[in-house]
Amino acid sequence: MEWYTGMVAPLMRGLLVTVELATLVLVLGSIGGVLFGVLWGIAGPVVRAAMTIAIMLSRGIPLLVQVFIVFFVLPFFGVEFTGFTTAVVALSLFAAATITEIVRGGILAVPHGQMDAARSVGFTYYQVMRIVIFPQAFRSILPPLITQFVFLIKATSIISLLGVPEIMLAGREVIERTLLGFQVMAMIWLIYTAICYPLTIVGRRLEANFQRRGFRPALGEP
Amino acid sequence: MFEGYFLYWGAVWDVLPKMAKGLLITLEIGVMSIALGLGVGVAGALARNSSRRAVATAALVYVEIMRNSPSLVKMYFIYFGLPSLGIYPGPLLSAVAALVLHNGAYMTEIVRGGLAAIPRTQVLAARSLGMGTWTTFQVVILPQAFDNVLPSLSNNWVEIVKDTSLTGALSVREFFHVVEEQISATLRSFEFLTVAAVVYLVLTASLSGALRTAEARIKYRR
């Protein structure tokens, strides 16, 4: 019983925060990524340049630094966030930037003849995108998207450094109290693996499936 | 915006030696993790291809448990967990060990992919010239595999450089740890975070730029 209330219960409370955070980030990041990925196709040079710079920044700066920037720098612009909201905002922005790249790659992997053919039978641009291009792009988007999901779930761990009580911080608190460092960290390691490994397997299955059907991976060699 | 706040870049200028020292440690961790991780990657790739079932399975399990959990978990596991077993690794050693184990798994898969792309005839040709197994691997197979996987390795190495920012959580005195310290000492968050972002951008951009140049040279040589 002591073992449960002292170690398992706090970790489970932390896990709940991690799951909540990860779910919000994956949903918001996916919505943002799809919107921006589609926007890329119709955007002018200025918007494209802005998006390229944003993606470059999100890839070149460590995520922890980005989180700190959202936490410390946004208050100067009159926006103040709690730790959890900061985490959601910073990680979702990062997620949106990386997913934009994946969606863009997926759309570009659909042969241009598809667009020409659909336009010539009288579809409008948006109809073509919705009915012809996106369903095909989706198949090549899905495997790298799931890889990115796994990356993002793992990335939520750094939020502990901001003081958000997710599983890593809960683990550190339990270690400080019980000194059971080995057991606690092994358990957290197992929990992350139990969440991420099934996703990895699904991603790999999908990829093998689509390659067999002759789809090229979205971000592979041209 | 910026009400009552005046930018004072002198705050950064005053602690430049400290920042430089931190940057040096960041570079140290990065270079060591990349070098040792590559060693683990090559060994892991060979183990994955081993004809002994047990060795191949062990390598696969290693890759999966490493890739499906955050690098921070491994840092904590080594730093807070191993002392329970009577092993006391210092912060720097824990940080490098965790980054090597984590990214070694990624490099294992990358190098394995590169090895798989080398035609069997290369081995046969080398063997018929009288080269031994080791010489064949070292002189014929590995250099070609390395050329093939340089772009993927470059991505992983950039990840390593960015991940060094997490080692501050083990109180390693690396660059971002110094930055955090200075922010809480001077409250000059805007100035310090801007400098940190620029420094990391320069680091990651020059690393991937250098590797892209190397890649172009390789293509030219062929």
mmCIF file of C-alpha atoms in Angstrom, chain B:
data_model
loop_
_atom_site.group_PDB
_atom_site.id
_atom_site.type_symbol
_atom_site.label_atom_id
_atom_site.label_comp_id
_atom_site.label_asym_id
_atom_site.label_seq_id
_atom_site.Cartn_x
_atom_site.Cartn_y
_atom_site.Cartn_z
ATOM 1 C CA MET B 1 5.088 46.417 -25.643
ATOM 2 C CA PHE B 2 8.258 46.622 -23.548
ATOM 3 C CA GLU B 3 6.633 49.025 -21.113
ATOM 4 C CA GLY B 4 9.199 50.201 -18.633
ATOM 5 C CA TYR B 5 11.727 47.718 -19.956
ATOM 6 C CA PHE B 6 14.894 48.919 -21.576
ATOM 7 C CA LEU B 7 17.014 46.479 -23.487
ATOM 8 C CA TYR B 8 20.454 46.235 -21.961
ATOM 9 C CA TRP B 9 22.731 44.038 -24.022
ATOM 10 C CA GLY B 10 25.575 44.863 -21.674
ATOM 11 C CA ALA B 11 24.088 42.217 -19.360
ATOM 12 C CA VAL B 12 25.213 39.589 -21.863
ATOM 13 C CA TRP B 13 28.495 41.320 -22.598
ATOM 14 C CA ASP B 14 29.411 41.355 -18.886
ATOM 15 C CA VAL B 15 29.234 37.555 -18.550
ATOM 16 C CA LEU B 16 30.743 36.711 -21.927
ATOM 17 C CA PRO B 17 33.568 34.584 -20.447
ATOM 18 C CA LYS B 18 31.021 32.460 -18.523
ATOM 19 C CA MET B 19 28.927 32.033 -21.648
ATOM 20 C CA ALA B 20 32.011 31.059 -23.663
ATOM 21 C CA LYS B 21 32.926 28.473 -21.062
ATOM 22 C CA GLY B 22 29.405 27.059 -21.230
ATOM 23 C CA LEU B 23 29.544 26.968 -25.005
ATOM 24 C CA LEU B 24 32.808 25.050 -24.816
ATOM 25 C CA ILE B 25 31.199 22.413 -22.592
ATOM 26 C CA THR B 26 28.204 22.226 -24.962
ATOM 27 C CA LEU B 27 30.587 21.620 -27.868
ATOM 28 C CA GLU B 28 32.487 19.047 -25.825
ATOM 29 C CA ILE B 29 29.315 17.105 -25.016
ATOM 30 C CA GLY B 30 28.150 17.379 -28.615
ATOM 31 C CA VAL B 31 31.406 16.179 -30.177
ATOM 32 C CA MET B 32 31.832 13.318 -27.699
ATOM 33 C CA SER B 33 28.229 12.167 -28.122
ATOM 34 C CA ILE B 34 28.463 12.282 -31.907
ATOM 35 C CA ALA B 35 31.787 10.417 -32.038
ATOM 36 C CA LEU B 36 30.890 7.737 -29.488
ATOM 37 C CA GLY B 37 27.326 7.488 -30.798
ATOM 38 C CA LEU B 38 28.636 6.807 -34.294
ATOM 39 C CA GLY B 39 30.774 4.021 -32.850
ATOM 40 C CA VAL B 40 27.704 2.552 -31.140
ATOM 41 C CA GLY B 41 25.780 2.996 -34.396
ATOM 42 C CA VAL B 42 28.316 1.045 -36.476
ATOM 43 C CA ALA B 43 28.589 -1.696 -33.848
ATOM 44 C CA GLY B 44 24.798 -1.793 -33.498
ATOM 45 C CA ALA B 45 24.301 -2.026 -37.257
ATOM 46 C CA LEU B 46 26.718 -4.956 -37.422
ATOM 47 C CA ALA B 47 24.944 -6.614 -34.502
ATOM 48 C CA ARG B 48 21.575 -6.114 -36.201
ATOM 49 C CA ASN B 49 22.969 -7.923 -39.262
ATOM 50 C CA SER B 50 24.585 -10.648 -37.185
ATOM 51 C CA SER B 51 23.816 -14.228 -38.160
ATOM 52 C CA ARG B 52 23.577 -15.080 -34.466
ATOM 53 C CA ARG B 53 19.942 -14.757 -33.541
ATOM 54 C CA ALA B 54 20.619 -13.674 -29.945
ATOM 55 C CA VAL B 55 22.953 -10.831 -30.962
ATOM 56 C CA ALA B 56 20.567 -9.547 -33.627
ATOM 57 C CA THR B 57 17.609 -9.662 -31.245
ATOM 58 C CA ALA B 58 19.548 -7.915 -28.485
ATOM 59 C CA ALA B 59 20.466 -5.126 -30.905
ATOM 60 C CA LEU B 60 16.840 -4.799 -32.010
ATOM 61 C CA VAL B 61 15.595 -4.589 -28.413
ATOM 62 C CA TYR B 62 18.256 -1.961 -27.688
ATOM 63 C CA VAL B 63 17.139 0.144 -30.651
ATOM 64 C CA GLU B 64 13.449 -0.052 -29.777
ATOM 65 C CA ILE B 65 13.719 0.751 -26.079
ATOM 66 C CA MET B 66 16.012 3.689 -26.836
ATOM 67 C CA ARG B 67 14.022 5.172 -29.692
ATOM 68 C CA ASN B 68 10.663 4.981 -27.940
ATOM 69 C CA SER B 69 11.555 7.022 -24.875
ATOM 70 C CA PRO B 70 12.893 10.575 -24.400
ATOM 71 C CA SER B 71 16.635 11.156 -24.012
ATOM 72 C CA LEU B 72 15.866 12.984 -20.759
ATOM 73 C CA VAL B 73 14.564 9.711 -19.259
ATOM 74 C CA LYS B 74 17.919 8.069 -19.928
ATOM 75 C CA MET B 75 19.771 11.046 -18.464
ATOM 76 C CA TYR B 76 17.727 10.782 -15.251
ATOM 77 C CA PHE B 77 17.972 6.999 -15.248
ATOM 78 C CA ILE B 78 21.753 7.126 -15.326
ATOM 79 C CA TYR B 79 22.139 10.118 -13.013
ATOM 80 C CA PHE B 80 19.402 9.418 -10.428
ATOM 81 C CA GLY B 81 18.815 5.701 -11.012
ATOM 82 C CA LEU B 82 22.249 4.101 -11.089
ATOM 83 C CA PRO B 83 23.248 5.434 -7.635
ATOM 84 C CA SER B 84 20.638 2.993 -6.230
ATOM 85 C CA LEU B 85 22.885 0.226 -7.578
ATOM 86 C CA GLY B 86 25.984 1.761 -6.053
ATOM 87 C CA ILE B 87 27.220 3.332 -9.287
ATOM 88 C CA TYR B 88 27.762 7.078 -9.095
ATOM 89 C CA PRO B 89 28.295 8.639 -12.529
ATOM 90 C CA GLY B 90 28.920 12.380 -12.496
ATOM 91 C CA PRO B 91 26.656 14.845 -14.327
ATOM 92 C CA LEU B 92 28.883 15.144 -17.414
ATOM 93 C CA LEU B 93 29.373 11.395 -17.739
ATOM 94 C CA SER B 94 25.632 10.759 -17.278
ATOM 95 C CA ALA B 95 24.784 13.363 -19.916
ATOM 96 C CA VAL B 96 27.200 11.994 -22.513
ATOM 97 C CA ALA B 97 26.297 8.364 -21.760
ATOM 98 C CA ALA B 98 22.576 9.103 -22.145
ATOM 99 C CA LEU B 99 23.058 10.996 -25.409
ATOM 100 C CA VAL B 100 25.334 8.242 -26.766
ATOM 101 C CA LEU B 101 22.871 5.471 -25.867
ATOM 102 C CA HIS B 102 19.861 7.392 -27.172
ATOM 103 C CA ASN B 103 21.353 8.578 -30.446
ATOM 104 C CA GLY B 104 23.430 5.430 -30.926
ATOM 105 C CA ALA B 105 20.099 3.653 -31.477
ATOM 106 C CA TYR B 106 19.105 6.133 -34.190
ATOM 107 C CA MET B 107 22.529 5.830 -35.810
ATOM 108 C CA THR B 108 22.275 2.028 -35.651
ATOM 109 C CA GLU B 109 19.200 2.179 -37.865
ATOM 110 C CA ILE B 110 20.734 4.820 -40.141
ATOM 111 C CA VAL B 111 23.981 2.882 -40.641
ATOM 112 C CA ARG B 112 22.033 -0.358 -41.100
ATOM 113 C CA GLY B 113 20.091 1.287 -43.924
ATOM 114 C CA GLY B 114 23.363 2.421 -45.496
ATOM 115 C CA LEU B 115 24.888 -1.046 -45.261
ATOM 116 C CA ALA B 116 21.762 -2.606 -46.781
ATOM 117 C CA ALA B 117 22.177 -0.376 -49.838
ATOM 118 C CA ILE B 118 25.665 -1.736 -50.669
ATOM 119 C CA PRO B 119 25.441 -4.383 -53.418
ATOM 120 C CA ARG B 120 26.570 -7.884 -52.532
ATOM 121 C CA THR B 121 28.954 -7.812 -55.519
ATOM 122 C CA GLN B 122 31.145 -5.300 -53.667
ATOM 123 C CA VAL B 123 31.885 -7.924 -51.029
ATOM 124 C CA LEU B 124 32.490 -10.604 -53.609
ATOM 125 C CA ALA B 125 34.859 -8.366 -55.597
ATOM 126 C CA ALA B 126 36.813 -7.397 -52.495
ATOM 127 C CA ARG B 127 37.071 -10.980 -51.316
ATOM 128 C CA SER B 128 38.258 -12.148 -54.734
ATOM 129 C CA LEU B 129 41.040 -9.552 -54.548
ATOM 130 C CA GLY B 130 42.178 -11.360 -51.433
ATOM 131 C CA MET B 131 40.890 -8.939 -48.782
ATOM 132 C CA GLY B 132 39.937 -10.399 -45.426
ATOM 133 C CA THR B 133 36.501 -9.924 -43.851
ATOM 134 C CA TRP B 134 37.621 -7.005 -41.699
ATOM 135 C CA THR B 135 39.564 -5.276 -44.492
ATOM 136 C CA THR B 136 36.588 -5.673 -46.804
ATOM 137 C CA PHE B 137 34.322 -4.070 -44.255
ATOM 138 C CA GLN B 138 36.719 -1.294 -43.348
ATOM 139 C CA VAL B 139 38.025 -0.359 -46.792
ATOM 140 C CA VAL B 140 35.129 -1.199 -49.116
ATOM 141 C CA ILE B 141 31.813 -1.399 -47.294
ATOM 142 C CA LEU B 142 31.941 1.170 -44.498
ATOM 143 C CA PRO B 143 33.176 4.170 -46.528
ATOM 144 C CA GLN B 144 30.473 3.638 -49.145
ATOM 145 C CA ALA B 145 27.790 3.142 -46.503
ATOM 146 C CA PHE B 146 28.974 6.299 -44.754
ATOM 147 C CA ASP B 147 28.690 8.322 -47.973
ATOM 148 C CA ASN B 148 25.141 7.036 -48.451
ATOM 149 C CA VAL B 149 23.901 7.906 -44.991
ATOM 150 C CA LEU B 150 25.589 11.271 -44.480
ATOM 151 C CA PRO B 151 22.330 13.262 -44.951
ATOM 152 C CA SER B 152 20.456 11.163 -42.346
ATOM 153 C CA LEU B 153 23.411 11.282 -39.963
ATOM 154 C CA SER B 154 23.518 15.037 -40.346
ATOM 155 C CA ASN B 155 19.896 15.292 -39.124
ATOM 156 C CA ASN B 156 20.675 13.135 -36.105
ATOM 157 C CA TRP B 157 23.787 15.130 -35.265
ATOM 158 C CA VAL B 158 21.804 18.356 -35.315
ATOM 159 C CA GLU B 159 19.371 16.677 -32.888
ATOM 160 C CA ILE B 160 22.316 15.828 -30.623
ATOM 161 C CA VAL B 161 23.562 19.412 -30.607
ATOM 162 C CA LYS B 162 20.063 20.612 -29.706
ATOM 163 C CA ASP B 163 19.672 17.896 -27.044
ATOM 164 C CA THR B 164 22.811 19.103 -25.240
ATOM 165 C CA SER B 165 20.570 21.911 -23.925
ATOM 166 C CA LEU B 166 18.764 19.304 -21.774
ATOM 167 C CA THR B 167 21.921 18.262 -19.952
ATOM 168 C CA GLY B 168 21.600 21.400 -17.833
ATOM 169 C CA ALA B 169 18.879 19.454 -15.989
ATOM 170 C CA LEU B 170 21.703 17.342 -14.513
ATOM 171 C CA SER B 171 23.422 20.610 -13.552
ATOM 172 C CA VAL B 172 26.041 20.186 -16.245
ATOM 173 C CA ARG B 173 27.408 23.689 -16.755
ATOM 174 C CA GLU B 174 26.704 23.795 -20.472
ATOM 175 C CA PHE B 175 25.659 26.836 -22.477
ATOM 176 C CA PHE B 176 21.931 26.880 -21.816
ATOM 177 C CA HIS B 177 22.442 26.169 -18.128
ATOM 178 C CA VAL B 178 24.581 29.309 -17.938
ATOM 179 C CA VAL B 179 21.888 31.215 -19.837
ATOM 180 C CA GLU B 180 19.166 30.075 -17.403
ATOM 181 C CA GLU B 181 21.380 31.004 -14.464
ATOM 182 C CA GLN B 182 21.993 34.471 -15.853
ATOM 183 C CA ILE B 183 18.296 34.990 -16.544
ATOM 184 C CA SER B 184 17.409 34.310 -12.930
ATOM 185 C CA ALA B 185 20.344 36.447 -11.740
ATOM 186 C CA THR B 186 19.764 39.475 -13.977
ATOM 187 C CA LEU B 187 16.132 39.010 -15.123
ATOM 188 C CA ARG B 188 17.355 39.994 -18.607
ATOM 189 C CA SER B 189 15.388 37.144 -20.206
ATOM 190 C CA PHE B 190 14.858 38.820 -23.583
ATOM 191 C CA GLU B 191 18.531 39.577 -24.147
ATOM 192 C CA PHE B 192 19.858 36.209 -22.983
ATOM 193 C CA LEU B 193 17.273 34.127 -24.822
ATOM 194 C CA THR B 194 17.881 36.041 -28.037
ATOM 195 C CA VAL B 195 21.600 35.375 -27.748
ATOM 196 C CA ALA B 196 20.928 31.698 -26.939
ATOM 197 C CA ALA B 197 18.631 31.307 -29.956
ATOM 198 C CA VAL B 198 21.206 32.913 -32.275
ATOM 199 C CA VAL B 199 24.065 30.819 -30.887
ATOM 200 C CA TYR B 200 22.158 27.563 -31.343
ATOM 201 C CA LEU B 201 21.031 28.601 -34.837
ATOM 202 C CA VAL B 202 24.637 29.291 -35.804
ATOM 203 C CA LEU B 203 25.758 25.950 -34.301
ATOM 204 C CA THR B 204 23.112 23.831 -36.024
ATOM 205 C CA ALA B 205 23.318 25.728 -39.309
ATOM 206 C CA SER B 206 27.102 25.458 -39.506
ATOM 207 C CA LEU B 207 27.005 21.752 -38.643
ATOM 208 C CA SER B 208 24.425 20.893 -41.288
ATOM 209 C CA GLY B 209 26.106 23.287 -43.738
ATOM 210 C CA ALA B 210 29.489 21.634 -43.260
ATOM 211 C CA LEU B 211 27.981 18.191 -43.750
ATOM 212 C CA ARG B 212 26.140 19.330 -46.864
ATOM 213 C CA THR B 213 29.441 20.582 -48.282
ATOM 214 C CA ALA B 214 31.033 17.234 -47.476
ATOM 215 C CA GLU B 215 28.153 15.497 -49.185
ATOM 216 C CA ALA B 216 28.531 17.646 -52.305
ATOM 217 C CA ARG B 217 32.253 16.826 -52.402
ATOM 218 C CA ILE B 218 31.454 13.123 -52.213
ATOM 219 C CA LYS B 219 28.995 13.412 -55.086
ATOM 220 C CA TYR B 220 31.585 15.357 -57.099
ATOM 221 C CA ARG B 221 34.261 12.755 -56.449
ATOM 222 C CA ARG B 222 32.167 10.025 -57.993
#
